[in-house]
The first five atom37 places (N, CA, C, CB, O) and aatype in JSON, in Angstrom:
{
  "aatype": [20, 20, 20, 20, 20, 20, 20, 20, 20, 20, 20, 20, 20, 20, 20, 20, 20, 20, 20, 20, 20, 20, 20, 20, 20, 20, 20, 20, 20, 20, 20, 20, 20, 20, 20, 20, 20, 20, 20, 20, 20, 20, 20, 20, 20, 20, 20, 20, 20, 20, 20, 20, 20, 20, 20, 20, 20, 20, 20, 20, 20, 20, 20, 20, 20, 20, 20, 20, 20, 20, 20, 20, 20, 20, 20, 20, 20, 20, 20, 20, 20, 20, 20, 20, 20, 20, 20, 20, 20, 20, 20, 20, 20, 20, 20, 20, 20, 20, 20, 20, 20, 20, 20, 20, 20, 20, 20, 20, 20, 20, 20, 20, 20, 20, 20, 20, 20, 20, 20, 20, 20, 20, 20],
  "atom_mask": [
    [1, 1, 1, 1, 1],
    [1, 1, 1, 1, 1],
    [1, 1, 1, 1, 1],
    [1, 1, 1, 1, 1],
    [1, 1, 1, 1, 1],
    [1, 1, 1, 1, 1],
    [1, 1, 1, 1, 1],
    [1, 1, 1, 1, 1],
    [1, 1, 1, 1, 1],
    [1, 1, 1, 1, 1],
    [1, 1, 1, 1, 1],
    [1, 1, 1, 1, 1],
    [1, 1, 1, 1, 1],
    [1, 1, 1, 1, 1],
    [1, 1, 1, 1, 1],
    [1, 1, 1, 1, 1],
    [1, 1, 1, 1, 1],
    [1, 1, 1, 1, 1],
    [1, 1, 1, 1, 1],
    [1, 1, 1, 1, 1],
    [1, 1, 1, 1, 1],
    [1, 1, 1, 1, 1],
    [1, 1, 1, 1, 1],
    [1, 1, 1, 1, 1],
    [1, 1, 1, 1, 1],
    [1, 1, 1, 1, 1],
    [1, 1, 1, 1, 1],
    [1, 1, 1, 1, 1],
    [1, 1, 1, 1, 1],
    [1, 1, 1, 1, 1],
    [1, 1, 1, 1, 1],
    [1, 1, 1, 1, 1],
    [1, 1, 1, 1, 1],
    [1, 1, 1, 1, 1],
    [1, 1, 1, 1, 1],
    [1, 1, 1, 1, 1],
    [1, 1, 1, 1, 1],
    [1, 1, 1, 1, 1],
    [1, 1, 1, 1, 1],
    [1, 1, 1, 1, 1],
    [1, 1, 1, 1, 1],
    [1, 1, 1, 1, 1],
    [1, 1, 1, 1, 1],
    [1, 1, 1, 1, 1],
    [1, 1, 1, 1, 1],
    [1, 1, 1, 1, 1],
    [1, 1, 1, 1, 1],
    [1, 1, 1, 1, 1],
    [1, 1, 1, 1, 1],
    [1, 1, 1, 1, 1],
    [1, 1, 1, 1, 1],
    [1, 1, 1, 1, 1],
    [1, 1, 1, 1, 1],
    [1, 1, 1, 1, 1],
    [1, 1, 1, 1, 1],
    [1, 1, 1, 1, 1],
    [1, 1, 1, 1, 1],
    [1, 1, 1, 1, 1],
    [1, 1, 1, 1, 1],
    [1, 1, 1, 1, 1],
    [1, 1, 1, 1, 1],
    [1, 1, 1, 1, 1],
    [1, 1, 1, 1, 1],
    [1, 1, 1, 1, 1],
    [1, 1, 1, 1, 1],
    [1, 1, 1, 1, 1],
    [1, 1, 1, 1, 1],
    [1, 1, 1, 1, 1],
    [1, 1, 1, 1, 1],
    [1, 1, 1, 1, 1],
    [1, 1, 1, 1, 1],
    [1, 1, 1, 1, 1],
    [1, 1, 1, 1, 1],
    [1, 1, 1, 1, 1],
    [1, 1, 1, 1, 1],
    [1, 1, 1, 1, 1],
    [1, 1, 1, 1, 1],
    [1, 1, 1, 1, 1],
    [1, 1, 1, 1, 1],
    [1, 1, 1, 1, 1],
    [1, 1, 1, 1, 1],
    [1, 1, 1, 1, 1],
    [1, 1, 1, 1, 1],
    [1, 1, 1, 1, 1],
    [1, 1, 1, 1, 1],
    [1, 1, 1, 1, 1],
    [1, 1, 1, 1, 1],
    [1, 1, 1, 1, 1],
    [1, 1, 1, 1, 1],
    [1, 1, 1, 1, 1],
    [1, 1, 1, 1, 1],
    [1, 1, 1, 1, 1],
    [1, 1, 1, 1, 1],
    [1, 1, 1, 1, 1],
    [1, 1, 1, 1, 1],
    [1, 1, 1, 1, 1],
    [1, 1, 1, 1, 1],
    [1, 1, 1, 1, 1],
    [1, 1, 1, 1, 1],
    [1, 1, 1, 1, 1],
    [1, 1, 1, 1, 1],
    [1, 1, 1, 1, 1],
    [1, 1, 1, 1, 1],
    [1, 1, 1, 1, 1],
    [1, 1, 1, 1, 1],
    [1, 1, 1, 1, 1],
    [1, 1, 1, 1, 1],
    [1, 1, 1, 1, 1],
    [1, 1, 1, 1, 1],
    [1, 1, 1, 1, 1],
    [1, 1, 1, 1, 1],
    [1, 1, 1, 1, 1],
    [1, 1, 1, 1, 1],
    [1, 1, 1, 1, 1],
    [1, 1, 1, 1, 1],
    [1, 1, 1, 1, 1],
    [1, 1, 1, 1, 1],
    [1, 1, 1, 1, 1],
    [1, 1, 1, 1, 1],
    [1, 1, 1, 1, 1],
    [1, 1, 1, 1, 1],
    [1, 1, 1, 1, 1],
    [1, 1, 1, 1, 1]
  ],
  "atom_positions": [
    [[77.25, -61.62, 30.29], [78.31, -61.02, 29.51], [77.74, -59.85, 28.71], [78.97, -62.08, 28.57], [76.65, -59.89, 28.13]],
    [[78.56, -58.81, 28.75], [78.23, -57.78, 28.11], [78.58, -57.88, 26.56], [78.81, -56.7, 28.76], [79.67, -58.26, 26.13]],
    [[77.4, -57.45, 25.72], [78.14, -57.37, 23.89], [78.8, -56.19, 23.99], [76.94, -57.22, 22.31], [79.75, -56.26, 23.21]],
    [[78.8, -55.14, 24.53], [79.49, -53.95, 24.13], [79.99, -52.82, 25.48], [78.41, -53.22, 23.05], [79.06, -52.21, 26.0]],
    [[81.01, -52.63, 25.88], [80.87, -52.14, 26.87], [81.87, -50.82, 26.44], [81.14, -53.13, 28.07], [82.87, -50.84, 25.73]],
    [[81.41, -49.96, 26.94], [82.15, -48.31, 26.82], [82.47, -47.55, 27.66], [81.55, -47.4, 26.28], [81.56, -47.31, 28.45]],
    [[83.86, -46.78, 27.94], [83.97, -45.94, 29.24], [84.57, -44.85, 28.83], [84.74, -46.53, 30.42], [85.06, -44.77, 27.71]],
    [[84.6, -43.97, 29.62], [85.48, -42.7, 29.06], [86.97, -42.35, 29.97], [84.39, -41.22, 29.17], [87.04, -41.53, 30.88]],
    [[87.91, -43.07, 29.54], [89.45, -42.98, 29.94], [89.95, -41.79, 30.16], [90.33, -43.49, 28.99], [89.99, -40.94, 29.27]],
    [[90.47, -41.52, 31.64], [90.71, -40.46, 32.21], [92.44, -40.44, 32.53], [89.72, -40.4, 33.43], [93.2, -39.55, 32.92]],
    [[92.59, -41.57, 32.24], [93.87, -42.56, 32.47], [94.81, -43.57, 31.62], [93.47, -43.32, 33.27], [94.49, -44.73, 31.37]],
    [[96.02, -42.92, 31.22], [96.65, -43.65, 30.25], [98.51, -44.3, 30.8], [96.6, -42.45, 28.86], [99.57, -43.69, 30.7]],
    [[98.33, -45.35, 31.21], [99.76, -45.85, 31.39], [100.0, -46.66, 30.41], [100.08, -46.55, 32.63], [99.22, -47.44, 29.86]],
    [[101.41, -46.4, 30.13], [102.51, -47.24, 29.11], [103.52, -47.71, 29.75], [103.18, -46.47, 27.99], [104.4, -46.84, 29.77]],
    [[103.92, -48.91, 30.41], [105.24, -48.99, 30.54], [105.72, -50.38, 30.51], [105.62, -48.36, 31.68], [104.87, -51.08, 29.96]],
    [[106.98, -51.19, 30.97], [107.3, -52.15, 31.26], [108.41, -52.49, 32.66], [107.61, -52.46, 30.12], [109.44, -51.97, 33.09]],
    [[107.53, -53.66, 33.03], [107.75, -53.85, 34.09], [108.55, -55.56, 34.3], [106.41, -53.5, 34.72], [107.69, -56.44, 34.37]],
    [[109.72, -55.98, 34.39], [110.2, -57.22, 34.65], [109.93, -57.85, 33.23], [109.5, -57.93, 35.95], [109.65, -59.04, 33.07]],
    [[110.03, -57.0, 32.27], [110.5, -57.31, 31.25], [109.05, -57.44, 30.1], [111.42, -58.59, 31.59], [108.89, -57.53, 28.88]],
    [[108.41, -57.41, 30.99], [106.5, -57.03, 30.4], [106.18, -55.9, 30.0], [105.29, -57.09, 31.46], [106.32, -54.92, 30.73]],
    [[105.61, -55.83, 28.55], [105.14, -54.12, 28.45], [103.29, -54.63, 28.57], [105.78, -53.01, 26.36], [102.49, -55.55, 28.44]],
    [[103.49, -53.02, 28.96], [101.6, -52.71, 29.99], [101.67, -51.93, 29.43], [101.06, -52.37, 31.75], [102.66, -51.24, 29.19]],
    [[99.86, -51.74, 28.81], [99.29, -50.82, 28.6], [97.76, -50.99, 29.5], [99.34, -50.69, 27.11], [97.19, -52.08, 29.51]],
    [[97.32, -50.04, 30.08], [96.34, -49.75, 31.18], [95.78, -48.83, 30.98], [96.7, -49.62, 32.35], [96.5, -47.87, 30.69]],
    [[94.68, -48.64, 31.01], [93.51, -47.5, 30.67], [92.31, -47.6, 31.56], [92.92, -47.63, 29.13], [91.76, -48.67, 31.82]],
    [[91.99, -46.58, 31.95], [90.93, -46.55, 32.89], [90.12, -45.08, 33.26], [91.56, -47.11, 34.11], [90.21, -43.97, 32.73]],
    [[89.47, -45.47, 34.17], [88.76, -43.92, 34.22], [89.26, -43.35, 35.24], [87.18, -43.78, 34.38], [88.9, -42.17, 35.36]],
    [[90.18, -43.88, 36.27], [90.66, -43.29, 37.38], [91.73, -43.25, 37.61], [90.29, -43.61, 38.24], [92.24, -44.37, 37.65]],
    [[92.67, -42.1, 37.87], [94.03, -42.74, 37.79], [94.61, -43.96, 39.13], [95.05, -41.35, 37.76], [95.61, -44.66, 39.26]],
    [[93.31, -43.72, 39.96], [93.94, -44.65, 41.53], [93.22, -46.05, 41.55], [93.41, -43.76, 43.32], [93.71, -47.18, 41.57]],
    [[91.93, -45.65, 41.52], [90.67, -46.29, 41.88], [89.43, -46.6, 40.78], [90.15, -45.43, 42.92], [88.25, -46.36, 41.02]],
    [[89.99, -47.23, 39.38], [88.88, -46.92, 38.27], [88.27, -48.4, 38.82], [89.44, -46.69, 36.28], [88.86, -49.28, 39.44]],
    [[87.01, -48.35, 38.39], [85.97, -49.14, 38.34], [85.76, -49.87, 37.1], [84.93, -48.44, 38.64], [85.3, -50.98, 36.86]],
    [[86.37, -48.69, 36.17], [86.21, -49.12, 34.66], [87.8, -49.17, 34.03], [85.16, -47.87, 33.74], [88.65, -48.31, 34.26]],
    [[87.99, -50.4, 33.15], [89.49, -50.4, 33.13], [89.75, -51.74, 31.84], [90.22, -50.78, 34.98], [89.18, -52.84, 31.8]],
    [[90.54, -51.32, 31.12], [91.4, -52.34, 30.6], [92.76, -52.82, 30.46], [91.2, -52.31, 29.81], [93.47, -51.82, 30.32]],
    [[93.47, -53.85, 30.42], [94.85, -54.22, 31.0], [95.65, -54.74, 29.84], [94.78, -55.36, 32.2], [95.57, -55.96, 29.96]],
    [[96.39, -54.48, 28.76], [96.93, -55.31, 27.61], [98.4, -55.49, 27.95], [96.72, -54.6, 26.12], [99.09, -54.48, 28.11]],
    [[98.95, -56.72, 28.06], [100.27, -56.88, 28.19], [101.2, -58.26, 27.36], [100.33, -56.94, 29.68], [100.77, -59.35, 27.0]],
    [[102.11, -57.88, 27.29], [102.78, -58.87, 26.54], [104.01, -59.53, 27.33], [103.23, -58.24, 25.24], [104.91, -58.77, 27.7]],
    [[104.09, -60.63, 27.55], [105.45, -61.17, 28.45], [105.92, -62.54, 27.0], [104.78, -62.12, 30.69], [105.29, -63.5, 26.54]],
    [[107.29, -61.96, 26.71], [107.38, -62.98, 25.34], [108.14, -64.31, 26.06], [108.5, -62.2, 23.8], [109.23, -64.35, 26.64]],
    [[107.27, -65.26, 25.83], [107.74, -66.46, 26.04], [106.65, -68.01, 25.46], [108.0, -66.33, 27.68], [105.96, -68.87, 26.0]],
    [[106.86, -67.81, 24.73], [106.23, -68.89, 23.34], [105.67, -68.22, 22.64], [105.18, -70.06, 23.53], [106.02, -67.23, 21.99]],
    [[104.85, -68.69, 22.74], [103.49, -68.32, 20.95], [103.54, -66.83, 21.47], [101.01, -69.28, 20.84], [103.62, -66.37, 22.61]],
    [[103.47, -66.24, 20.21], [103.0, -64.69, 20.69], [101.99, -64.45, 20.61], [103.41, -63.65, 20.16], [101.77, -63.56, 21.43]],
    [[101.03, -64.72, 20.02], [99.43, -64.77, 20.64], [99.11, -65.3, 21.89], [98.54, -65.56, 19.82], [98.17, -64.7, 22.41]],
    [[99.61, -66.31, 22.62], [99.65, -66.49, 24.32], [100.29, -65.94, 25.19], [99.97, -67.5, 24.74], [100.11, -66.02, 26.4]],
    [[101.55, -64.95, 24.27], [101.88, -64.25, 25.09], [101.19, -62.76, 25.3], [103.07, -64.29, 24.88], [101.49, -62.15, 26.32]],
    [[100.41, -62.26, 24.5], [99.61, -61.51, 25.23], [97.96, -61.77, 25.64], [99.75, -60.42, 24.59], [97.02, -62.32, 25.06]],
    [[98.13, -61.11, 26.85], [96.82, -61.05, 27.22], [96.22, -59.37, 27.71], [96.73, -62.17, 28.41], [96.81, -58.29, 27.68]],
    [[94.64, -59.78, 28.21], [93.79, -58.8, 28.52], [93.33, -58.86, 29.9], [92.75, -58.81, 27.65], [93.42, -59.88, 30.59]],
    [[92.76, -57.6, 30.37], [92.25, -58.1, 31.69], [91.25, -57.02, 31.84], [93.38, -58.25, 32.97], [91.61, -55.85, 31.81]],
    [[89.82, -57.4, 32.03], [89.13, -55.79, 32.3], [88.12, -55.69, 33.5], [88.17, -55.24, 30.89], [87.66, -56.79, 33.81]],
    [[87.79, -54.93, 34.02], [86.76, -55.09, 35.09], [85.5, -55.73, 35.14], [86.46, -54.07, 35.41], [84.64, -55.5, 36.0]],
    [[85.35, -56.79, 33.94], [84.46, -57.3, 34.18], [84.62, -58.87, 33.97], [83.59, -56.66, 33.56], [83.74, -59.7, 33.74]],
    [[86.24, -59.08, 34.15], [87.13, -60.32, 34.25], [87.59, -60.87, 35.46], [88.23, -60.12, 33.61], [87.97, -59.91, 36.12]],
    [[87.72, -61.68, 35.97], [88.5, -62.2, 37.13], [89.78, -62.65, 37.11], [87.93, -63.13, 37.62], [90.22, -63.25, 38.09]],
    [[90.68, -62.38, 35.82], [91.55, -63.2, 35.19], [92.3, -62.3, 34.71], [91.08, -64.13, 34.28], [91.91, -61.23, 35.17]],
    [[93.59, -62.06, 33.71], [93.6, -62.05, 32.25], [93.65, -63.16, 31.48], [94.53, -61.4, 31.85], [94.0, -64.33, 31.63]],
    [[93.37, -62.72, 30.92], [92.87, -63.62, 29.67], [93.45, -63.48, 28.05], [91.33, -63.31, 29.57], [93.18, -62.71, 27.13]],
    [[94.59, -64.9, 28.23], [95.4, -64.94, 26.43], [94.76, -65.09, 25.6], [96.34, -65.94, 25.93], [93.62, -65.56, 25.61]],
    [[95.53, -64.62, 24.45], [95.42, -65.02, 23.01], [93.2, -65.16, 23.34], [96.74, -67.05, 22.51], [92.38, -66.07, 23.17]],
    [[93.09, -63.6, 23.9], [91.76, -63.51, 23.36], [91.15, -62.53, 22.77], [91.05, -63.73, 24.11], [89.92, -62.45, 22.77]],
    [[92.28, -61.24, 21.94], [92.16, -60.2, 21.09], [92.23, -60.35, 19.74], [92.95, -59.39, 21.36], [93.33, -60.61, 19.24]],
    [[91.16, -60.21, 18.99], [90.81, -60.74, 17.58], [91.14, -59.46, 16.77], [89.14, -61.29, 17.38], [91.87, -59.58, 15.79]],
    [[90.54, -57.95, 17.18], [91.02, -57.11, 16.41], [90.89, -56.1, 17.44], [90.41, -56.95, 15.07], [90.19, -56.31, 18.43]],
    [[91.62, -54.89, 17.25], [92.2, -53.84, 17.74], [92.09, -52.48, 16.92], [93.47, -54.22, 17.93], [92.66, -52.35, 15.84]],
    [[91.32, -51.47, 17.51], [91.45, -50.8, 16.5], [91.61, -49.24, 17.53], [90.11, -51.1, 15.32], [90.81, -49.04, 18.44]],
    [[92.82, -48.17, 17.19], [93.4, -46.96, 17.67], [93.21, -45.94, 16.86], [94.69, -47.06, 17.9], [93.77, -45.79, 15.77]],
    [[92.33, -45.09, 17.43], [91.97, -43.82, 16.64], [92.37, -42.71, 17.79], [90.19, -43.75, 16.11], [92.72, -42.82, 18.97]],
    [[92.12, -41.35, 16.73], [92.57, -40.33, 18.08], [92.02, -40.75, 19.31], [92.06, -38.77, 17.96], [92.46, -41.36, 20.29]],
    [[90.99, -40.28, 19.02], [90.06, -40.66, 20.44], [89.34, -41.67, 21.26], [89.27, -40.17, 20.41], [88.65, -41.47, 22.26]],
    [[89.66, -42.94, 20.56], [89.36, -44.18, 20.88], [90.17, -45.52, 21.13], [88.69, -44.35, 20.11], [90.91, -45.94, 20.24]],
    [[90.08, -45.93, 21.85], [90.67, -47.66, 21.65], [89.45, -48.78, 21.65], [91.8, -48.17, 23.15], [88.95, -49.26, 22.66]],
    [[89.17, -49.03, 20.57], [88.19, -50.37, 20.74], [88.68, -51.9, 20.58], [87.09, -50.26, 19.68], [89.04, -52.39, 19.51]],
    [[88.63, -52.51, 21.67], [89.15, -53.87, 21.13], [88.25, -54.98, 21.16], [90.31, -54.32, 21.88], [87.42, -54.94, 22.07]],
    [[88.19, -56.06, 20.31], [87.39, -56.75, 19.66], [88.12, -58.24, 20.59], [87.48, -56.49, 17.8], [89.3, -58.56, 20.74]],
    [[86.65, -59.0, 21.15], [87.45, -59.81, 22.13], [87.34, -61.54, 21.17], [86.53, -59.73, 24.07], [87.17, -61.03, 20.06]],
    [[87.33, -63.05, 20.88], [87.28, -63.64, 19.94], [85.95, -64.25, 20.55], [88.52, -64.4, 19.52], [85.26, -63.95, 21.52]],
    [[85.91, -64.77, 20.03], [84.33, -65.83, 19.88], [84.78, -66.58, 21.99], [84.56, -67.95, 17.69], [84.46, -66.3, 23.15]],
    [[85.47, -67.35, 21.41], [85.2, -68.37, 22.42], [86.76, -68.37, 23.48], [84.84, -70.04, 21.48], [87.63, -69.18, 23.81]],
    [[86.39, -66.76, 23.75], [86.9, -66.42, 25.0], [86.3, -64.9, 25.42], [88.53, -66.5, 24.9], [86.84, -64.21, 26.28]],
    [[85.04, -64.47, 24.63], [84.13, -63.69, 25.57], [83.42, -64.09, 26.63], [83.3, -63.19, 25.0], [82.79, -63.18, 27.16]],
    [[83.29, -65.31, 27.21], [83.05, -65.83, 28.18], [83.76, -64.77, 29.62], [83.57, -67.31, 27.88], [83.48, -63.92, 30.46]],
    [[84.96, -65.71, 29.01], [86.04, -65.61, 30.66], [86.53, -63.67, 30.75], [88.24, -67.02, 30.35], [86.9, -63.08, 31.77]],
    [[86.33, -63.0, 29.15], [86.62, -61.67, 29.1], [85.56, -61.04, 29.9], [86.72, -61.15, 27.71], [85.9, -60.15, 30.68]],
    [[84.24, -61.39, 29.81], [83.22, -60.9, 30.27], [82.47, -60.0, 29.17], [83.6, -60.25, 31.46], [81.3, -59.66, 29.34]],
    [[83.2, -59.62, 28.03], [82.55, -58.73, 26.75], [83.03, -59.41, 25.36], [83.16, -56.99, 26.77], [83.89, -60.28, 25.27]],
    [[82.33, -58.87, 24.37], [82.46, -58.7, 23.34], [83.6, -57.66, 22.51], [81.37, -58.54, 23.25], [84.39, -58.07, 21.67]],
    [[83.51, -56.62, 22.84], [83.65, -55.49, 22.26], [83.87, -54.15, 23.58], [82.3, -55.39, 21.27], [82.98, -53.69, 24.29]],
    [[85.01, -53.85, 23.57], [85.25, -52.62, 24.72], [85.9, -51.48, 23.62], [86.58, -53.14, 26.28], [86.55, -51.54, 22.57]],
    [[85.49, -50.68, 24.27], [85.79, -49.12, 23.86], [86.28, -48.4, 24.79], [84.68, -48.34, 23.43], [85.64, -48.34, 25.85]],
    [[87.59, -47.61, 24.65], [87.97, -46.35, 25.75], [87.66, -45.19, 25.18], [89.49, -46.19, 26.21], [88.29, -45.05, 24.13]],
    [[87.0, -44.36, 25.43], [87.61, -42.95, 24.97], [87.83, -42.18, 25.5], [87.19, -42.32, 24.33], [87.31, -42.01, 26.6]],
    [[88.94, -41.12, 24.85], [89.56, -40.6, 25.74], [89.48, -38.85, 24.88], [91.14, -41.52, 26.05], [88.75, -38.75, 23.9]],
    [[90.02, -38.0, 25.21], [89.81, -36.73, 25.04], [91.22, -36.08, 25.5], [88.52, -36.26, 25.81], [91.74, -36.23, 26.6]],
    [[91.85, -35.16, 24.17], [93.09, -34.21, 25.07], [94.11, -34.98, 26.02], [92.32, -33.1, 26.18], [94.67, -34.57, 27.04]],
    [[94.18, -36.4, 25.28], [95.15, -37.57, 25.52], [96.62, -36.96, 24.72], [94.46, -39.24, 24.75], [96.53, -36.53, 23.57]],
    [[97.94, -36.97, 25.46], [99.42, -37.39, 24.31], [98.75, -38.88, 24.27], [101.6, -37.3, 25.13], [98.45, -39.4, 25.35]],
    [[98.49, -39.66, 22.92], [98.94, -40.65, 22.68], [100.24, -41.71, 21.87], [98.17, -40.67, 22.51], [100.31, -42.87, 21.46]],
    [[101.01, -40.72, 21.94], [102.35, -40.98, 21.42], [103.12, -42.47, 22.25], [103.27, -39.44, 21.7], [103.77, -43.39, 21.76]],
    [[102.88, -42.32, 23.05], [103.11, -43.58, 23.85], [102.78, -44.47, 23.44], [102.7, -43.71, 24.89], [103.5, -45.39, 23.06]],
    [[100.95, -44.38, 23.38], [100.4, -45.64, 23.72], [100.47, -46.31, 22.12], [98.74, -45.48, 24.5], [100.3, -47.51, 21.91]],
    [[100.76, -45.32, 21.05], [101.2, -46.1, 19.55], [102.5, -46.56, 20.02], [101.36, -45.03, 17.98], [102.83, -46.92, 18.89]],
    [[103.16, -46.75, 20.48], [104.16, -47.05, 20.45], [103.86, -48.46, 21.09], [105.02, -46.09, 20.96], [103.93, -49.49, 20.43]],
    [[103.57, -48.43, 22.27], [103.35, -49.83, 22.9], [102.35, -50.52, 22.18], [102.93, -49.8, 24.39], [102.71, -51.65, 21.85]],
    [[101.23, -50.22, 21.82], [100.49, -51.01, 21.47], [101.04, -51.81, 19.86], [99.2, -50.22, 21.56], [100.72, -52.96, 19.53]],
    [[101.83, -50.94, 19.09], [103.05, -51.53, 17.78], [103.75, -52.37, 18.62], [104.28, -50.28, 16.93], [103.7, -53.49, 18.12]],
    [[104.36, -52.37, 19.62], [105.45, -53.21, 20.4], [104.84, -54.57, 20.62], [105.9, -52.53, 21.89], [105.38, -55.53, 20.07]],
    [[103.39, -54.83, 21.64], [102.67, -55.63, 22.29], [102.49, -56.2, 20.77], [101.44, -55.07, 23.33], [103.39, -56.94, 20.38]],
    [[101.37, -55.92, 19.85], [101.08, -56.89, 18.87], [102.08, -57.12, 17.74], [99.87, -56.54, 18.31], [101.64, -57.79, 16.81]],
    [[103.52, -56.64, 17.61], [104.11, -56.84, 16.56], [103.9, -58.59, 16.39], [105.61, -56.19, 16.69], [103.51, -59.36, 17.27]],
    [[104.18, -58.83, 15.41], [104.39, -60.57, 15.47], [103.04, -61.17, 15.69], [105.44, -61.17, 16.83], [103.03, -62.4, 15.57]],
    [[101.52, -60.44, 16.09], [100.93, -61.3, 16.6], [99.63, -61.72, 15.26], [100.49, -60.69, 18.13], [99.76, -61.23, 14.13]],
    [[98.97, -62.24, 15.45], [97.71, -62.48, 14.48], [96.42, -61.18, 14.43], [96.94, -64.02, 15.11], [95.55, -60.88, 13.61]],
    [[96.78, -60.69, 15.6], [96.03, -59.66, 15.82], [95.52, -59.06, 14.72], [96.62, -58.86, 16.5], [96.51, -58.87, 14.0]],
    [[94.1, -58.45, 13.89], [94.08, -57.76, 13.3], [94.09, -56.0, 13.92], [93.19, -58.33, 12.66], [93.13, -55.35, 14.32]],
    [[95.4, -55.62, 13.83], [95.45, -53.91, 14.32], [95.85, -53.01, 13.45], [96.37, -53.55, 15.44], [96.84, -52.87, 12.73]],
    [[94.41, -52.14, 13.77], [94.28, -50.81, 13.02], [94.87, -49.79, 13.34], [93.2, -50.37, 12.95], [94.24, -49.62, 14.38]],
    [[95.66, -48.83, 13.3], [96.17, -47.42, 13.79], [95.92, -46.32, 13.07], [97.5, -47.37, 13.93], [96.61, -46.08, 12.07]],
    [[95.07, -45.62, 13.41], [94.32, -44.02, 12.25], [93.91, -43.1, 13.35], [92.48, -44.36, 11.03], [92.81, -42.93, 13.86]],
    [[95.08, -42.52, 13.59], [95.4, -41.58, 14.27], [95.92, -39.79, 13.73], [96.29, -42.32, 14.89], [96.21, -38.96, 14.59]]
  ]
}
């Protein structure tokens, strides 16, 4: 398992799909190698209802985002104790450069409203 893993996001989707909002980041828009997956499908706890998924996961993986933090140029998310296992990290970072992120504040306020999440937005 990695403590810290970092990529540089070339790639920003926001949307919802069958009633799920996605947020997806990666370095490729077709074919990234490097990637993270945050989505929310509301149906119980809202901390189980979202999860993560990143390329160094086989899964996604709930209620395993402890803190969140959105700056211009960054997304770092903070994964919890005892589900960096199955995440495969600790700690992921996107950054990105000459991003609209108008979107992705938007979804990412949508995905954790309600949740325990500690999320930062300083943009």
């Amino acid at each position: 398992m990695k403590k810290e893993s970092r990529f540089f996001a070339t790639t920003i989707n926001c949307y919802t799909e069958n009633d799920v909002l996605i947020v997806g980041i990666g370095n490729h828009p077709i074919s990234p190698d490097r990637y993270l997956i945050i989505s929310r499908f509301d149906d119980g706890v809202i901390d189980d209802a979202i999860g993560i998924q990143t390329n160094n996961s086989t899964m996604e993986v709930a209620n395993a985002i402890s803190n969140l933090f959105l700056r211009k140029n960054s997304l770092t998310v903070e994964i919890k104790a005892d589900k960096q296992y199955l995440v495969g990290e600790q700690t992921l970072t996107a950054e990105f450069t000459d991003q609209n992120i108008t979107l992705l504040i938007k979804y990412i306020k949508r995905i954790f409203l309600g949740s325990s999440v500690n999320l930062s937005i300083d943009v």
